[in-house]
GROMACS .gro file of C-alpha atoms in nm:
model
  354
    1UNK     CA    1   0.000   0.000   0.000
    2UNK     CA    2   0.141   0.339  -0.103
    3UNK     CA    3   0.225   0.597   0.164
    4UNK     CA    4   0.011   0.916   0.160
    5UNK     CA    5  -0.177   0.837  -0.161
    6UNK     CA    6  -0.380   1.136  -0.285
    7UNK     CA    7  -0.608   1.172  -0.588
    8UNK     CA    8  -0.537   1.469  -0.816
    9UNK     CA    9  -0.749   1.632  -1.080
   10UNK     CA   10  -0.589   1.857  -1.340
   11UNK     CA   11  -0.693   2.163  -1.139
   12UNK     CA   12  -0.526   2.024  -0.824
   13UNK     CA   13  -0.209   1.939  -1.016
   14UNK     CA   14  -0.191   2.292  -1.155
   15UNK     CA   15  -0.246   2.444  -0.809
   16UNK     CA   16   0.021   2.214  -0.661
   17UNK     CA   17   0.271   2.308  -0.932
   18UNK     CA   18   0.203   2.681  -0.888
   19UNK     CA   19   0.226   2.655  -0.508
   20UNK     CA   20   0.553   2.463  -0.531
   21UNK     CA   21   0.692   2.718  -0.777
   22UNK     CA   22   0.623   2.994  -0.524
   23UNK     CA   23   0.759   2.790  -0.233
   24UNK     CA   24   1.080   2.711  -0.420
   25UNK     CA   25   1.150   3.078  -0.482
   26UNK     CA   26   1.078   3.152  -0.117
   27UNK     CA   27   1.331   2.878  -0.038
   28UNK     CA   28   1.583   3.059  -0.258
   29UNK     CA   29   1.544   3.365  -0.034
   30UNK     CA   30   1.574   3.136   0.270
   31UNK     CA   31   1.901   3.005   0.121
   32UNK     CA   32   2.025   3.363   0.084
   33UNK     CA   33   1.935   3.418   0.452
   34UNK     CA   34   2.131   3.106   0.559
   35UNK     CA   35   2.427   3.218   0.345
   36UNK     CA   36   2.415   3.566   0.503
   37UNK     CA   37   2.404   3.421   0.856
   38UNK     CA   38   2.707   3.205   0.782
   39UNK     CA   39   2.896   3.500   0.638
   40UNK     CA   40   2.807   3.721   0.935
   41UNK     CA   41   2.916   3.452   1.186
   42UNK     CA   42   3.243   3.398   0.998
   43UNK     CA   43   3.321   3.772   1.009
   44UNK     CA   44   3.239   3.786   1.382
   45UNK     CA   45   3.467   3.489   1.454
   46UNK     CA   46   3.749   3.636   1.245
   47UNK     CA   47   3.727   3.960   1.446
   48UNK     CA   48   3.839   3.767   1.755
   49UNK     CA   49   4.050   3.497   1.589
   50UNK     CA   50   4.353   3.629   1.783
   51UNK     CA   51   4.200   3.510   2.110
   52UNK     CA   52   4.094   3.168   1.977
   53UNK     CA   53   4.313   2.861   1.990
   54UNK     CA   54   4.223   2.704   1.653
   55UNK     CA   55   4.002   2.746   1.348
   56UNK     CA   56   3.761   2.456   1.423
   57UNK     CA   57   3.496   2.708   1.522
   58UNK     CA   58   3.474   2.812   1.155
   59UNK     CA   59   3.311   2.476   1.071
   60UNK     CA   60   2.966   2.618   1.156
   61UNK     CA   61   2.984   2.935   0.938
   62UNK     CA   62   3.143   2.741   0.652
   63UNK     CA   63   2.861   2.485   0.669
   64UNK     CA   64   2.597   2.759   0.671
   65UNK     CA   65   2.756   2.929   0.370
   66UNK     CA   66   2.768   2.599   0.178
   67UNK     CA   67   2.407   2.510   0.267
   68UNK     CA   68   2.294   2.856   0.159
   69UNK     CA   69   2.459   2.822  -0.183
   70UNK     CA   70   2.323   2.468  -0.235
   71UNK     CA   71   1.974   2.579  -0.128
   72UNK     CA   72   1.967   2.863  -0.381
   73UNK     CA   73   2.087   2.637  -0.665
   74UNK     CA   74   1.863   2.343  -0.573
   75UNK     CA   75   1.543   2.543  -0.525
   76UNK     CA   76   1.603   2.753  -0.835
   77UNK     CA   77   1.627   2.430  -1.037
   78UNK     CA   78   1.313   2.288  -0.868
   79UNK     CA   79   1.125   2.611  -0.945
   80UNK     CA   80   1.203   2.566  -1.315
   81UNK     CA   81   1.077   2.204  -1.303
   82UNK     CA   82   0.751   2.312  -1.134
   83UNK     CA   83   0.699   2.586  -1.391
   84UNK     CA   84   0.759   2.345  -1.683
   85UNK     CA   85   0.530   2.080  -1.530
   86UNK     CA   86   0.231   2.290  -1.641
   87UNK     CA   87   0.324   2.203  -2.001
   88UNK     CA   88   0.341   1.823  -2.068
   89UNK     CA   89   0.583   1.872  -2.359
   90UNK     CA   90   0.829   2.069  -2.146
   91UNK     CA   91   0.787   1.838  -1.847
   92UNK     CA   92   0.881   1.530  -2.054
   93UNK     CA   93   1.248   1.636  -2.067
   94UNK     CA   94   1.269   1.657  -1.686
   95UNK     CA   95   1.113   1.314  -1.621
   96UNK     CA   96   1.439   1.111  -1.627
   97UNK     CA   97   1.606   1.358  -1.387
   98UNK     CA   98   1.332   1.378  -1.125
   99UNK     CA   99   1.405   1.056  -0.933
  100UNK     CA  100   1.780   1.128  -0.893
  101UNK     CA  101   1.699   1.489  -0.810
  102UNK     CA  102   1.451   1.387  -0.537
  103UNK     CA  103   1.715   1.153  -0.391
  104UNK     CA  104   1.961   1.445  -0.381
  105UNK     CA  105   1.694   1.662  -0.217
  106UNK     CA  106   1.652   1.395   0.053
  107UNK     CA  107   2.028   1.394   0.121
  108UNK     CA  108   2.031   1.775   0.118
  109UNK     CA  109   1.757   1.784   0.384
  110UNK     CA  110   1.961   1.547   0.602
  111UNK     CA  111   2.260   1.781   0.568
  112UNK     CA  112   2.052   2.086   0.663
  113UNK     CA  113   1.923   1.906   0.973
  114UNK     CA  114   2.281   1.806   1.062
  115UNK     CA  115   2.400   2.168   1.029
  116UNK     CA  116   2.112   2.284   1.253
  117UNK     CA  117   2.220   2.033   1.520
  118UNK     CA  118   2.583   2.145   1.490
  119UNK     CA  119   2.473   2.504   1.563
  120UNK     CA  120   2.329   2.383   1.895
  121UNK     CA  121   2.614   2.143   1.985
  122UNK     CA  122   2.924   2.354   1.911
  123UNK     CA  123   2.922   2.524   2.253
  124UNK     CA  124   3.163   2.273   2.415
  125UNK     CA  125   3.419   2.298   2.136
  126UNK     CA  126   3.392   2.677   2.132
  127UNK     CA  127   3.442   2.695   2.509
  128UNK     CA  128   3.772   2.502   2.500
  129UNK     CA  129   3.887   2.706   2.198
  130UNK     CA  130   3.821   3.034   2.378
  131UNK     CA  131   3.970   2.920   2.710
  132UNK     CA  132   4.303   2.818   2.558
  133UNK     CA  133   4.312   3.107   2.310
  134UNK     CA  134   4.250   3.374   2.577
  135UNK     CA  135   4.509   3.216   2.806
  136UNK     CA  136   4.773   3.231   2.533
  137UNK     CA  137   4.676   3.583   2.425
  138UNK     CA  138   4.705   3.724   2.777
  139UNK     CA  139   5.067   3.605   2.791
  140UNK     CA  140   5.147   3.830   2.493
  141UNK     CA  141   4.973   4.137   2.640
  142UNK     CA  142   5.308   4.293   2.743
  143UNK     CA  143   5.484   4.227   2.407
  144UNK     CA  144   5.409   4.571   2.262
  145UNK     CA  145   5.754   4.588   2.099
  146UNK     CA  146   5.751   4.235   1.950
  147UNK     CA  147   5.666   4.215   1.578
  148UNK     CA  148   5.346   4.017   1.526
  149UNK     CA  149   5.233   4.066   1.886
  150UNK     CA  150   5.240   4.442   1.923
  151UNK     CA  151   4.865   4.460   1.856
  152UNK     CA  152   4.768   4.207   2.126
  153UNK     CA  153   4.744   4.466   2.406
  154UNK     CA  154   4.498   4.674   2.206
  155UNK     CA  155   4.299   4.364   2.105
  156UNK     CA  156   4.254   4.244   2.464
  157UNK     CA  157   4.184   4.594   2.601
  158UNK     CA  158   3.913   4.652   2.338
  159UNK     CA  159   3.771   4.305   2.406
  160UNK     CA  160   3.746   4.367   2.782
  161UNK     CA  161   3.588   4.709   2.731
  162UNK     CA  162   3.337   4.590   2.467
  163UNK     CA  163   3.225   4.275   2.650
  164UNK     CA  164   3.262   4.420   3.002
  165UNK     CA  165   3.484   4.135   3.115
  166UNK     CA  166   3.824   4.084   3.276
  167UNK     CA  167   4.076   3.804   3.226
  168UNK     CA  168   3.999   3.453   3.112
  169UNK     CA  169   3.785   3.325   3.400
  170UNK     CA  170   3.808   3.640   3.614
  171UNK     CA  171   4.029   3.934   3.717
  172UNK     CA  172   4.259   3.711   3.926
  173UNK     CA  173   4.397   3.556   3.604
  174UNK     CA  174   4.604   3.873   3.559
  175UNK     CA  175   4.782   3.802   3.892
  176UNK     CA  176   4.939   3.486   3.743
  177UNK     CA  177   5.107   3.645   3.439
  178UNK     CA  178   5.345   3.934   3.383
  179UNK     CA  179   5.130   4.178   3.187
  180UNK     CA  180   5.358   4.483   3.243
  181UNK     CA  181   5.634   4.510   2.983
  182UNK     CA  182   5.997   4.512   3.100
  183UNK     CA  183   6.029   4.837   2.911
  184UNK     CA  184   5.830   5.014   3.186
  185UNK     CA  185   6.004   4.853   3.485
  186UNK     CA  186   6.279   5.024   3.683
  187UNK     CA  187   6.525   4.739   3.743
  188UNK     CA  188   6.729   4.959   3.977
  189UNK     CA  189   6.432   4.966   4.218
  190UNK     CA  190   6.456   4.727   4.514
  191UNK     CA  191   6.082   4.651   4.499
  192UNK     CA  192   6.107   4.541   4.134
  193UNK     CA  193   6.416   4.328   4.202
  194UNK     CA  194   6.251   4.162   4.504
  195UNK     CA  195   5.937   4.079   4.308
  196UNK     CA  196   6.135   3.925   4.022
  197UNK     CA  197   6.358   3.725   4.258
  198UNK     CA  198   6.060   3.598   4.457
  199UNK     CA  199   5.923   3.432   4.144
  200UNK     CA  200   6.077   3.105   4.020
  201UNK     CA  201   6.031   3.201   3.654
  202UNK     CA  202   6.179   3.547   3.706
  203UNK     CA  203   5.854   3.725   3.618
  204UNK     CA  204   5.725   4.053   3.758
  205UNK     CA  205   5.387   3.954   3.906
  206UNK     CA  206   5.154   4.202   4.074
  207UNK     CA  207   4.805   4.188   4.219
  208UNK     CA  208   4.685   4.437   3.959
  209UNK     CA  209   4.491   4.438   3.632
  210UNK     CA  210   4.496   4.645   3.310
  211UNK     CA  211   4.287   4.963   3.297
  212UNK     CA  212   4.039   4.797   3.059
  213UNK     CA  213   3.911   4.584   3.350
  214UNK     CA  214   3.774   4.894   3.524
  215UNK     CA  215   3.399   4.945   3.541
  216UNK     CA  216   3.330   5.311   3.454
  217UNK     CA  217   2.986   5.289   3.619
  218UNK     CA  218   3.140   5.240   3.964
  219UNK     CA  219   3.119   5.549   4.190
  220UNK     CA  220   3.463   5.479   4.337
  221UNK     CA  221   3.783   5.552   4.138
  222UNK     CA  222   3.916   5.234   3.983
  223UNK     CA  223   4.138   5.023   4.205
  224UNK     CA  224   4.346   4.834   3.951
  225UNK     CA  225   4.674   4.811   4.147
  226UNK     CA  226   4.725   4.631   4.479
  227UNK     CA  227   4.376   4.488   4.444
  228UNK     CA  228   4.422   4.240   4.731
  229UNK     CA  229   4.600   4.486   4.965
  230UNK     CA  230   4.334   4.631   5.198
  231UNK     CA  231   4.577   4.864   5.375
  232UNK     CA  232   4.677   5.032   5.048
  233UNK     CA  233   4.331   5.187   5.005
  234UNK     CA  234   4.103   5.376   5.239
  235UNK     CA  235   3.796   5.194   5.368
  236UNK     CA  236   3.855   4.895   5.146
  237UNK     CA  237   3.813   4.517   5.177
  238UNK     CA  238   3.851   4.333   4.849
  239UNK     CA  239   3.684   4.016   4.985
  240UNK     CA  240   3.359   4.180   5.094
  241UNK     CA  241   3.332   4.498   4.892
  242UNK     CA  242   3.201   4.496   4.537
  243UNK     CA  243   3.508   4.572   4.332
  244UNK     CA  244   3.491   4.833   4.059
  245UNK     CA  245   3.632   4.577   3.815
  246UNK     CA  246   3.436   4.364   3.570
  247UNK     CA  247   3.338   4.047   3.755
  248UNK     CA  248   3.290   3.814   3.457
  249UNK     CA  249   3.571   3.648   3.265
  250UNK     CA  250   3.600   3.710   2.891
  251UNK     CA  251   3.566   3.339   2.816
  252UNK     CA  252   3.219   3.335   2.970
  253UNK     CA  253   3.121   3.662   2.798
  254UNK     CA  254   3.240   3.553   2.453
  255UNK     CA  255   3.092   3.207   2.494
  256UNK     CA  256   2.751   3.355   2.579
  257UNK     CA  257   2.774   3.594   2.284
  258UNK     CA  258   2.864   3.331   2.024
  259UNK     CA  259   2.652   3.046   2.162
  260UNK     CA  260   2.339   3.263   2.173
  261UNK     CA  261   2.412   3.369   1.815
  262UNK     CA  262   2.459   3.006   1.703
  263UNK     CA  263   2.144   2.896   1.888
  264UNK     CA  264   1.937   3.161   1.709
  265UNK     CA  265   2.088   3.059   1.375
  266UNK     CA  266   2.022   2.692   1.453
  267UNK     CA  267   1.653   2.772   1.515
  268UNK     CA  268   1.633   2.956   1.180
  269UNK     CA  269   1.803   2.665   0.998
  270UNK     CA  270   1.553   2.423   1.157
  271UNK     CA  271   1.266   2.633   1.019
  272UNK     CA  272   1.434   2.632   0.677
  273UNK     CA  273   1.471   2.252   0.707
  274UNK     CA  274   1.097   2.213   0.777
  275UNK     CA  275   1.017   2.434   0.478
  276UNK     CA  276   1.256   2.236   0.255
  277UNK     CA  277   1.100   1.908   0.369
  278UNK     CA  278   0.754   2.031   0.275
  279UNK     CA  279   0.884   2.140  -0.067
  280UNK     CA  280   1.045   1.798  -0.123
  281UNK     CA  281   0.723   1.618  -0.025
  282UNK     CA  282   0.520   1.843  -0.255
  283UNK     CA  283   0.762   1.785  -0.543
  284UNK     CA  284   0.738   1.408  -0.491
  285UNK     CA  285   0.356   1.426  -0.501
  286UNK     CA  286   0.370   1.634  -0.819
  287UNK     CA  287   0.615   1.392  -0.980
  288UNK     CA  288   0.410   1.079  -0.903
  289UNK     CA  289   0.076   1.243  -0.991
  290UNK     CA  290   0.209   1.341  -1.335
  291UNK     CA  291   0.373   1.002  -1.395
  292UNK     CA  292   0.058   0.808  -1.301
  293UNK     CA  293  -0.170   0.983  -1.552
  294UNK     CA  294  -0.345   0.686  -1.719
  295UNK     CA  295  -0.381   0.856  -2.057
  296UNK     CA  296  -0.099   1.101  -2.139
  297UNK     CA  297  -0.300   1.229  -2.438
  298UNK     CA  298  -0.574   1.338  -2.199
  299UNK     CA  299  -0.405   1.563  -1.939
  300UNK     CA  300  -0.742   1.648  -1.780
  301UNK     CA  301  -0.794   1.299  -1.642
  302UNK     CA  302  -0.749   1.217  -1.273
  303UNK     CA  303  -0.432   1.061  -1.136
  304UNK     CA  304  -0.285   0.952  -0.804
  305UNK     CA  305   0.020   1.085  -0.625
  306UNK     CA  306   0.211   0.932  -0.332
  307UNK     CA  307   0.525   0.974  -0.124
  308UNK     CA  308   0.633   0.608  -0.130
  309UNK     CA  309   0.506   0.352  -0.377
  310UNK     CA  310   0.490   0.091  -0.098
  311UNK     CA  311   0.453   0.120   0.278
  312UNK     CA  312   0.749   0.242   0.483
  313UNK     CA  313   0.814  -0.110   0.614
  314UNK     CA  314   0.816  -0.263   0.265
  315UNK     CA  315   1.034   0.017   0.130
  316UNK     CA  316   1.295  -0.034   0.403
  317UNK     CA  317   1.283  -0.410   0.348
  318UNK     CA  318   1.342  -0.377  -0.027
  319UNK     CA  319   1.623  -0.128   0.034
  320UNK     CA  320   1.797  -0.373   0.270
  321UNK     CA  321   1.758  -0.654   0.017
  322UNK     CA  322   1.912  -0.435  -0.253
  323UNK     CA  323   2.208  -0.360  -0.026
  324UNK     CA  324   2.252  -0.732   0.045
  325UNK     CA  325   2.251  -0.809  -0.329
  326UNK     CA  326   2.515  -0.543  -0.391
  327UNK     CA  327   2.727  -0.691  -0.109
  328UNK     CA  328   2.696  -1.043  -0.254
  329UNK     CA  329   2.790  -0.921  -0.603
  330UNK     CA  330   3.100  -0.748  -0.465
  331UNK     CA  331   3.195  -1.065  -0.275
  332UNK     CA  332   3.155  -1.281  -0.589
  333UNK     CA  333   3.367  -1.040  -0.792
  334UNK     CA  334   3.636  -1.039  -0.523
  335UNK     CA  335   3.640  -1.422  -0.510
  336UNK     CA  336   3.663  -1.440  -0.891
  337UNK     CA  337   3.956  -1.197  -0.894
  338UNK     CA  338   4.129  -1.403  -0.622
  339UNK     CA  339   4.084  -1.724  -0.821
  340UNK     CA  340   4.224  -1.565  -1.138
  341UNK     CA  341   4.521  -1.432  -0.941
  342UNK     CA  342   4.590  -1.780  -0.804
  343UNK     CA  343   4.591  -1.938  -1.151
  344UNK     CA  344   4.810  -1.666  -1.301
  345UNK     CA  345   5.056  -1.679  -1.015
  346UNK     CA  346   5.074  -2.059  -1.004
  347UNK     CA  347   5.433  -2.187  -0.984
  348UNK     CA  348   5.539  -2.548  -1.055
  349UNK     CA  349   5.662  -2.748  -0.759
  350UNK     CA  350   6.033  -2.831  -0.767
  351UNK     CA  351   6.165  -3.147  -0.601
  352UNK     CA  352   6.525  -3.205  -0.522
  353UNK     CA  353   6.689  -3.550  -0.511
  354UNK     CA  354   6.992  -3.597  -0.296
   0.00000   0.00000   0.00000
């Protein structure tokens, strides 16, 4: 028994073809939207590529861009088929291509669904990328005179100001690295010498943070140096008082920014997937309703359209049998090749008499 069998008159077939033509062109615009989202996400990721550990995060925007291009091409082609289906003479040339095209549409819909899932599931990979990338970038904050790294200070300062964040996980991350360049240290000072000697790695570590960690909305002047020294500031206790520094780490802020963006894009791609599925189903009904016309010379007669010629169970069963046949044929061919190789490579036995 066929799956979703529907009877079609000529009027219904014409309405279906016209509706599908319109839906395909709407899908072209949806493809342009997906392409634009991928391009926008790629640009946003490239803006902060200096604070990311690798380029794996670009898999999502690249996939969106590819799906957008394929959607525009596929639906433009389908729109042409739907338009030509109104004329039996024009439709005849598309008949041999429709089955392979519908199979490609099915695979394309699977890919779109996969891309939508990736948009929701990339958070973990993005988090590790940002954590390691920010950690490495903060180490180069002081290298303002090193070629290739002289821009890192500006990049991190602008990042902390824009996203209202400080450090990787928090402001205390700056206590563990030397973020002040040696160029601005007085090595004749006893305090500087003592600090460097007290550290095993010979780094100048301070309980301070860059100016970009300061919250301008705080009523108190920014305390960015000697943050943990209560006696260095009047009426101050860094453990109980709300500091006038950004409390959130930049990893958390960037992760929230990009993951919320990817989640929104994933929801849009899911809607596009549902729309594409409906277009594919409609195109299959149009294809079968036109092929099952009992009298091609009388286009006004009724016909039947369906999604699957047999039930879903029977279709899966026949597909499995086809796969088994292909496997057996490959096995027979492999055995035949092995037998031929054995005959060709046969060597006469040699006996020695002593």
